[in-house]
Amino acid sequence: MNRMVDKVALVVGGAKGIGLAVAKRLAIEGAVVIVTGRVAHQVDLAVEAIGYGSTGIVADAGSPEDLERVVAKVRDVHGHIDALVLNAGLSEPSPLADITTDHFDRHFDVNVRGTVYGLKAALDTLRDGSSVVLMGSVAGSISVSGYGTYAATKAALRSYARTWAMELAPRGIRVNVVAPGPTDTEMMARVPDDVRAALIAPIPLGRMARPEEVAAASVFLLSDEASFTTGAELFVDGGMGQV
Ligand SMILES: NC(=O)c1ccc[n+]([C@@H]2O[C@H](COP(=O)([O-])OP(=O)(O)OC[C@H]3O[C@@H](n4cnc5c(N)ncnc54)[C@H](OP(=O)(O)O)[C@@H]3O)[C@@H](O)[C@H]2O)c1
């Protein structure tokens, strides 16, 4: 399909995992794609894997200053953004009794503050009628033992999306959340085997998502096919949080 032809798409946190899968799909659908990541070598590899004239910017998705620099560069080169994906997020376990300020701050700094400042930085560069996807998680809607802080960050994004969808509606800018269930990426590779099995057990479809399946849902929301969908949350969770 060619749903993103002539569109400029910025994927913050697009150098690996789900973000990279979204970037690849956007490029295949015709978008001019820019990805960010903290590690130069990884960004280079991503740009090579995405192809189609994509470019990369080394930046920390948790840093408001970096996010402003990224958007300024995209504006200088491309003039505007049609599709914005705020994908970066980290997930580490800690039951309530063990939560440290460092654990709490790192999760909220990257997952929430990074998303807030990413969209804030992009506001003037987003074209009227553009589309924004925030990468949420089914964890924001269910209980995930030991991952309470992560889950709370994703619930915060879901809440922000409702407000931002209202605030940006006058400009025709749509804001939606994609909420994956457990998805086979590096993030999951770090999860111990017993936790992995426990995560799959309650998924009706009996497996983790593939990053490409999350990408398909994301690109749908970024495209004009979803022209009347805003403030919504699209679950890609094999039914985990739905049944
Ligand atoms: N995998 C899952 O099961 C799953 C399920 C639901 C939701 N999600 C969400 O999907 C998104 C992508 O996750 P993934 O599975 O693709 O994981 P991943 O492969 O580990 O990628 C994580 C992404 O977040 C960025 N990131 C991680 N820690 C960071 C930090 N401390 N500072 C700045 N950026 C940081 C990474 O950027 P760098 O390139 O700079 O490292 C990368 O773009 C996240 O928001 C995650 O919460 C994942």
Short mmCIF file of C-alpha atoms and ligand atoms in Angstrom, two decimals:
data_model
loop_
_atom_site.label_atom_id
_atom_site.label_comp_id
_atom_site.label_asym_id
_atom_site.label_seq_id
_atom_site.Cartn_x
_atom_site.Cartn_y
_atom_site.Cartn_z
CA MET A 1 0.00 0.00 0.00
CA ASN A 2 1.06 3.63 -0.46
CA ARG A 3 -0.78 5.33 2.36
CA MET A 4 2.10 7.62 3.42
CA VAL A 5 3.32 8.97 0.09
CA ASP A 6 4.73 12.52 0.37
CA LYS A 7 4.39 12.48 4.17
CA VAL A 8 7.20 13.33 6.55
CA ALA A 9 7.31 10.88 9.47
CA LEU A 10 9.41 11.27 12.61
CA VAL A 11 9.81 8.22 14.84
CA VAL A 12 11.33 9.16 18.19
CA GLY A 13 12.94 5.98 19.43
CA GLY A 14 12.96 4.41 15.99
CA ALA A 15 16.33 2.70 15.94
CA LYS A 16 15.22 -0.67 17.26
CA GLY A 17 12.32 -2.88 18.28
CA ILE A 18 8.79 -1.66 17.71
CA GLY A 19 9.93 1.83 16.68
CA LEU A 20 12.15 0.40 13.96
CA ALA A 21 9.31 -1.81 12.71
CA VAL A 22 7.02 1.24 12.53
CA ALA A 23 9.71 3.22 10.69
CA LYS A 24 10.21 0.42 8.17
CA ARG A 25 6.50 0.16 7.48
CA LEU A 26 6.16 3.94 7.12
CA ALA A 27 8.97 3.95 4.57
CA ILE A 28 7.48 1.04 2.62
CA GLU A 29 4.21 3.00 2.49
CA GLY A 30 5.99 5.97 0.93
CA ALA A 31 6.88 8.27 3.85
CA VAL A 32 10.09 10.24 4.21
CA VAL A 33 11.25 8.76 7.52
CA ILE A 34 13.48 10.19 10.22
CA VAL A 35 14.38 8.05 13.24
CA THR A 36 16.13 8.88 16.49
CA GLY A 37 18.12 6.80 18.94
CA ARG A 38 20.83 7.35 21.53
CA VAL A 39 23.51 5.15 19.96
CA ALA A 40 25.02 6.42 16.69
CA HIS A 41 25.94 2.96 15.42
CA GLN A 42 22.42 1.66 16.10
CA VAL A 43 20.90 4.66 14.32
CA ASP A 44 23.15 4.02 11.31
CA LEU A 45 22.09 0.37 11.22
CA ALA A 46 18.45 1.37 11.46
CA VAL A 47 18.72 3.84 8.59
CA GLU A 48 20.35 1.12 6.49
CA ALA A 49 17.59 -1.36 7.41
CA ILE A 50 14.78 1.12 6.71
CA GLY A 51 16.19 2.30 3.37
CA TYR A 52 14.08 4.46 1.06
CA GLY A 53 16.24 7.54 1.79
CA SER A 54 15.48 7.54 5.50
CA THR A 55 17.73 9.49 7.86
CA GLY A 56 18.68 9.30 11.51
CA ILE A 57 19.43 11.72 14.33
CA VAL A 58 21.33 10.70 17.44
CA ALA A 59 19.27 11.92 20.38
CA ASP A 60 18.05 10.89 23.81
CA ALA A 61 14.25 10.54 23.80
CA GLY A 62 14.21 11.36 27.50
CA SER A 63 15.88 14.75 27.04
CA PRO A 64 13.66 17.77 26.28
CA GLU A 65 16.71 19.61 24.85
CA ASP A 66 17.46 16.75 22.47
CA LEU A 67 13.82 16.58 21.41
CA GLU A 68 13.83 20.27 20.55
CA ARG A 69 17.04 19.81 18.57
CA VAL A 70 15.54 16.87 16.67
CA VAL A 71 12.40 18.77 15.70
CA ALA A 72 14.42 21.84 14.69
CA LYS A 73 16.54 19.70 12.40
CA VAL A 74 13.51 18.02 10.83
CA ARG A 75 11.91 21.44 10.33
CA ASP A 76 15.09 22.79 8.70
CA VAL A 77 15.38 19.88 6.30
CA HIS A 78 11.76 18.93 5.61
CA GLY A 79 9.73 21.96 6.70
CA HIS A 80 7.05 20.08 8.61
CA ILE A 81 5.95 16.76 10.14
CA ASP A 82 2.88 14.81 8.98
CA ALA A 83 3.26 11.76 11.21
CA LEU A 84 4.85 11.69 14.66
CA VAL A 85 5.49 8.52 16.63
CA LEU A 86 6.59 8.91 20.25
CA ASN A 87 7.74 5.37 20.83
CA ALA A 88 10.59 5.43 23.34
CA GLY A 89 9.98 3.68 26.61
CA LEU A 90 11.75 1.61 29.22
CA SER A 91 10.39 -1.11 31.42
CA GLU A 92 12.11 -2.54 34.47
CA PRO A 93 10.61 -4.57 37.29
CA SER A 94 10.25 -3.36 40.84
CA PRO A 95 7.59 -4.37 43.32
CA LEU A 96 6.27 -1.50 45.42
CA ALA A 97 8.47 -2.34 48.41
CA ASP A 98 11.64 -2.02 46.31
CA ILE A 99 10.83 1.11 44.30
CA THR A 100 13.64 3.65 44.42
CA THR A 101 13.55 7.28 43.35
CA ASP A 102 15.93 6.35 40.54
CA HIS A 103 13.56 3.64 39.27
CA PHE A 104 10.59 5.98 39.47
CA ASP A 105 12.32 8.97 37.89
CA ARG A 106 13.89 7.06 34.98
CA HIS A 107 10.53 5.56 33.99
CA PHE A 108 8.65 8.82 34.21
CA ASP A 109 11.49 10.83 32.62
CA VAL A 110 11.65 8.69 29.49
CA ASN A 111 8.14 7.28 29.14
CA VAL A 112 6.11 10.31 30.20
CA ARG A 113 8.26 13.45 30.21
CA GLY A 114 9.91 12.43 26.93
CA THR A 115 6.50 11.99 25.33
CA VAL A 116 5.14 15.26 26.70
CA TYR A 117 8.17 17.26 25.58
CA GLY A 118 8.40 15.40 22.27
CA LEU A 119 4.90 16.49 21.31
CA LYS A 120 5.36 19.97 22.80
CA ALA A 121 8.54 20.46 20.77
CA ALA A 122 6.80 19.31 17.60
CA LEU A 123 3.64 21.41 17.96
CA ASP A 124 4.61 24.21 15.59
CA THR A 125 6.16 21.81 13.08
CA LEU A 126 3.23 19.41 12.90
CA ARG A 127 1.15 20.19 9.87
CA ASP A 128 -2.55 20.82 10.38
CA GLY A 129 -4.26 17.49 9.70
CA SER A 130 -1.25 15.47 10.86
CA SER A 131 -1.37 12.40 13.08
CA VAL A 132 0.41 11.49 16.31
CA VAL A 133 0.82 8.03 17.83
CA LEU A 134 1.89 7.57 21.44
CA MET A 135 3.27 4.12 22.24
CA GLY A 136 1.28 2.93 25.21
CA SER A 137 0.87 -0.59 26.52
CA VAL A 138 -1.85 -2.95 27.63
CA ALA A 139 0.01 -2.68 30.95
CA GLY A 140 -1.62 0.73 31.36
CA SER A 141 -5.04 -0.92 31.62
CA ILE A 142 -4.40 -4.11 33.59
CA SER A 143 -2.40 -5.15 36.63
CA VAL A 144 1.15 -6.28 35.87
CA SER A 145 2.68 -7.60 39.04
CA GLY A 146 6.09 -6.05 39.71
CA TYR A 147 5.82 -3.51 36.90
CA GLY A 148 3.61 -0.94 38.59
CA THR A 149 5.70 2.09 37.70
CA TYR A 150 5.93 1.11 34.04
CA ALA A 151 2.17 0.46 33.92
CA ALA A 152 1.48 3.84 35.53
CA THR A 153 3.58 5.65 32.91
CA LYS A 154 1.52 4.05 30.15
CA ALA A 155 -1.76 4.93 31.88
CA ALA A 156 -0.50 8.52 32.00
CA LEU A 157 0.04 8.52 28.24
CA ARG A 158 -3.47 7.23 27.70
CA SER A 159 -4.80 10.10 29.79
CA TYR A 160 -2.69 12.69 27.97
CA ALA A 161 -3.96 11.41 24.62
CA ARG A 162 -7.55 12.19 25.59
CA THR A 163 -6.64 15.78 26.49
CA TRP A 164 -4.27 16.35 23.57
CA ALA A 165 -6.82 14.97 21.10
CA MET A 166 -9.21 17.70 22.30
CA GLU A 167 -6.58 20.44 22.36
CA LEU A 168 -5.32 19.69 18.85
CA ALA A 169 -8.64 18.85 17.20
CA PRO A 170 -9.15 22.45 16.01
CA ARG A 171 -6.04 21.98 13.85
CA GLY A 172 -7.24 18.59 12.61
CA ILE A 173 -4.32 16.91 14.38
CA ARG A 174 -5.26 13.45 15.61
CA VAL A 175 -3.65 11.91 18.71
CA ASN A 176 -4.04 8.21 19.40
CA VAL A 177 -2.41 5.53 21.53
CA VAL A 178 -1.24 2.15 20.30
CA ALA A 179 -1.24 -0.31 23.17
CA PRO A 180 0.77 -3.45 22.46
CA GLY A 181 0.68 -6.52 24.64
CA PRO A 182 3.94 -8.41 25.21
CA THR A 183 5.90 -8.05 21.96
CA ASP A 184 9.02 -9.91 20.89
CA THR A 185 11.70 -7.21 21.01
CA GLU A 186 14.93 -6.55 22.89
CA MET A 187 12.84 -5.27 25.79
CA MET A 188 11.28 -8.72 26.13
CA ALA A 189 14.59 -10.51 25.59
CA ARG A 190 15.71 -8.99 28.90
CA VAL A 191 12.75 -10.54 30.75
CA PRO A 192 13.52 -13.80 32.64
CA ASP A 193 12.04 -17.00 31.14
CA ASP A 194 9.55 -17.57 33.96
CA VAL A 195 8.22 -14.00 33.64
CA ARG A 196 8.02 -14.44 29.86
CA ALA A 197 5.92 -17.61 30.25
CA ALA A 198 3.70 -15.85 32.78
CA LEU A 199 3.19 -12.99 30.34
CA ILE A 200 2.14 -15.30 27.50
CA ALA A 201 -0.21 -17.43 29.64
CA PRO A 202 -3.09 -14.91 29.76
CA ILE A 203 -2.90 -14.01 26.05
CA PRO A 204 -5.88 -15.61 24.29
CA LEU A 205 -3.96 -15.87 21.00
CA GLY A 206 -1.23 -17.76 22.88
CA ARG A 207 1.88 -15.86 21.82
CA MET A 208 3.60 -12.51 21.91
CA ALA A 209 3.01 -9.90 19.22
CA ARG A 210 5.51 -9.42 16.43
CA PRO A 211 6.80 -5.84 16.11
CA GLU A 212 5.38 -5.77 12.57
CA GLU A 213 1.88 -6.29 13.97
CA VAL A 214 2.28 -3.24 16.19
CA ALA A 215 3.65 -1.33 13.21
CA ALA A 216 0.58 -2.19 11.13
CA ALA A 217 -1.75 -0.74 13.76
CA SER A 218 0.44 2.34 14.17
CA VAL A 219 0.60 3.12 10.46
CA PHE A 220 -3.16 2.69 10.18
CA LEU A 221 -3.62 5.42 12.82
CA LEU A 222 -0.97 7.61 11.18
CA SER A 223 -2.59 7.33 7.77
CA ASP A 224 -5.66 9.02 6.35
CA GLU A 225 -7.48 5.70 6.68
CA ALA A 226 -7.95 6.65 10.32
CA SER A 227 -9.08 10.18 9.45
CA PHE A 228 -11.99 10.14 11.92
CA THR A 229 -10.18 8.42 14.80
CA THR A 230 -8.69 10.53 17.57
CA GLY A 231 -8.27 10.18 21.31
CA ALA A 232 -8.50 6.43 20.90
CA GLU A 233 -6.41 3.52 22.12
CA LEU A 234 -5.83 0.65 19.71
CA PHE A 235 -4.83 -2.55 21.49
CA VAL A 236 -2.49 -4.99 19.77
CA ASP A 237 -2.46 -7.48 22.60
CA GLY A 238 -3.79 -10.79 21.31
CA GLY A 239 -6.86 -10.13 23.45
CA MET A 240 -4.87 -10.00 26.70
CA GLY A 241 -6.56 -6.93 28.13
CA GLN A 242 -9.87 -7.37 26.35
CA VAL A 243 -11.48 -10.66 27.33
N1 LIG B 1 8.08 -5.12 23.89
C1 LIG B 1 6.92 -5.13 24.53
O1 LIG B 1 6.47 -6.18 25.03
C2 LIG B 1 6.10 -3.88 24.67
C3 LIG B 1 4.77 -4.01 25.08
C4 LIG B 1 3.99 -2.87 25.22
C5 LIG B 1 4.52 -1.64 24.95
N2 LIG B 1 5.82 -1.54 24.56
C6 LIG B 1 6.33 -0.20 24.32
O2 LIG B 1 6.85 -0.11 23.00
C7 LIG B 1 7.89 0.85 22.97
C8 LIG B 1 9.11 0.24 22.32
O3 LIG B 1 9.54 -0.87 23.08
P1 LIG B 1 10.38 -2.07 22.44
O4 LIG B 1 9.74 -3.31 22.89
O5 LIG B 1 10.62 -1.86 21.00
O6 LIG B 1 11.73 -1.94 23.29
P2 LIG B 1 13.24 -1.73 22.87
O7 LIG B 1 13.61 -2.53 21.70
O8 LIG B 1 13.99 -1.91 24.14
O9 LIG B 1 13.25 -0.18 22.44
C9 LIG B 1 13.02 0.79 23.42
C10 LIG B 1 12.97 2.16 22.77
O10 LIG B 1 12.92 3.13 23.82
C11 LIG B 1 14.11 3.89 23.84
N3 LIG B 1 14.65 3.94 25.20
C12 LIG B 1 14.78 2.93 26.06
N4 LIG B 1 15.36 3.34 27.21
C13 LIG B 1 15.63 4.65 27.04
C14 LIG B 1 16.23 5.63 27.87
N5 LIG B 1 16.68 5.36 29.11
N6 LIG B 1 16.37 6.87 27.38
C15 LIG B 1 15.92 7.18 26.16
N7 LIG B 1 15.34 6.28 25.31
C16 LIG B 1 15.19 5.04 25.76
C17 LIG B 1 15.10 3.18 22.94
O11 LIG B 1 15.92 4.15 22.35
P3 LIG B 1 17.50 3.93 22.11
O12 LIG B 1 17.65 3.48 20.70
O13 LIG B 1 18.03 5.30 22.35
O14 LIG B 1 17.96 2.92 23.11
C18 LIG B 1 14.18 2.48 21.95
O15 LIG B 1 13.82 3.36 20.93
C19 LIG B 1 8.13 1.29 24.41
O16 LIG B 1 7.45 2.49 24.67
C20 LIG B 1 7.50 0.17 25.21
O17 LIG B 1 7.08 0.58 26.48
C21 LIG B 1 6.62 -2.62 24.40
#
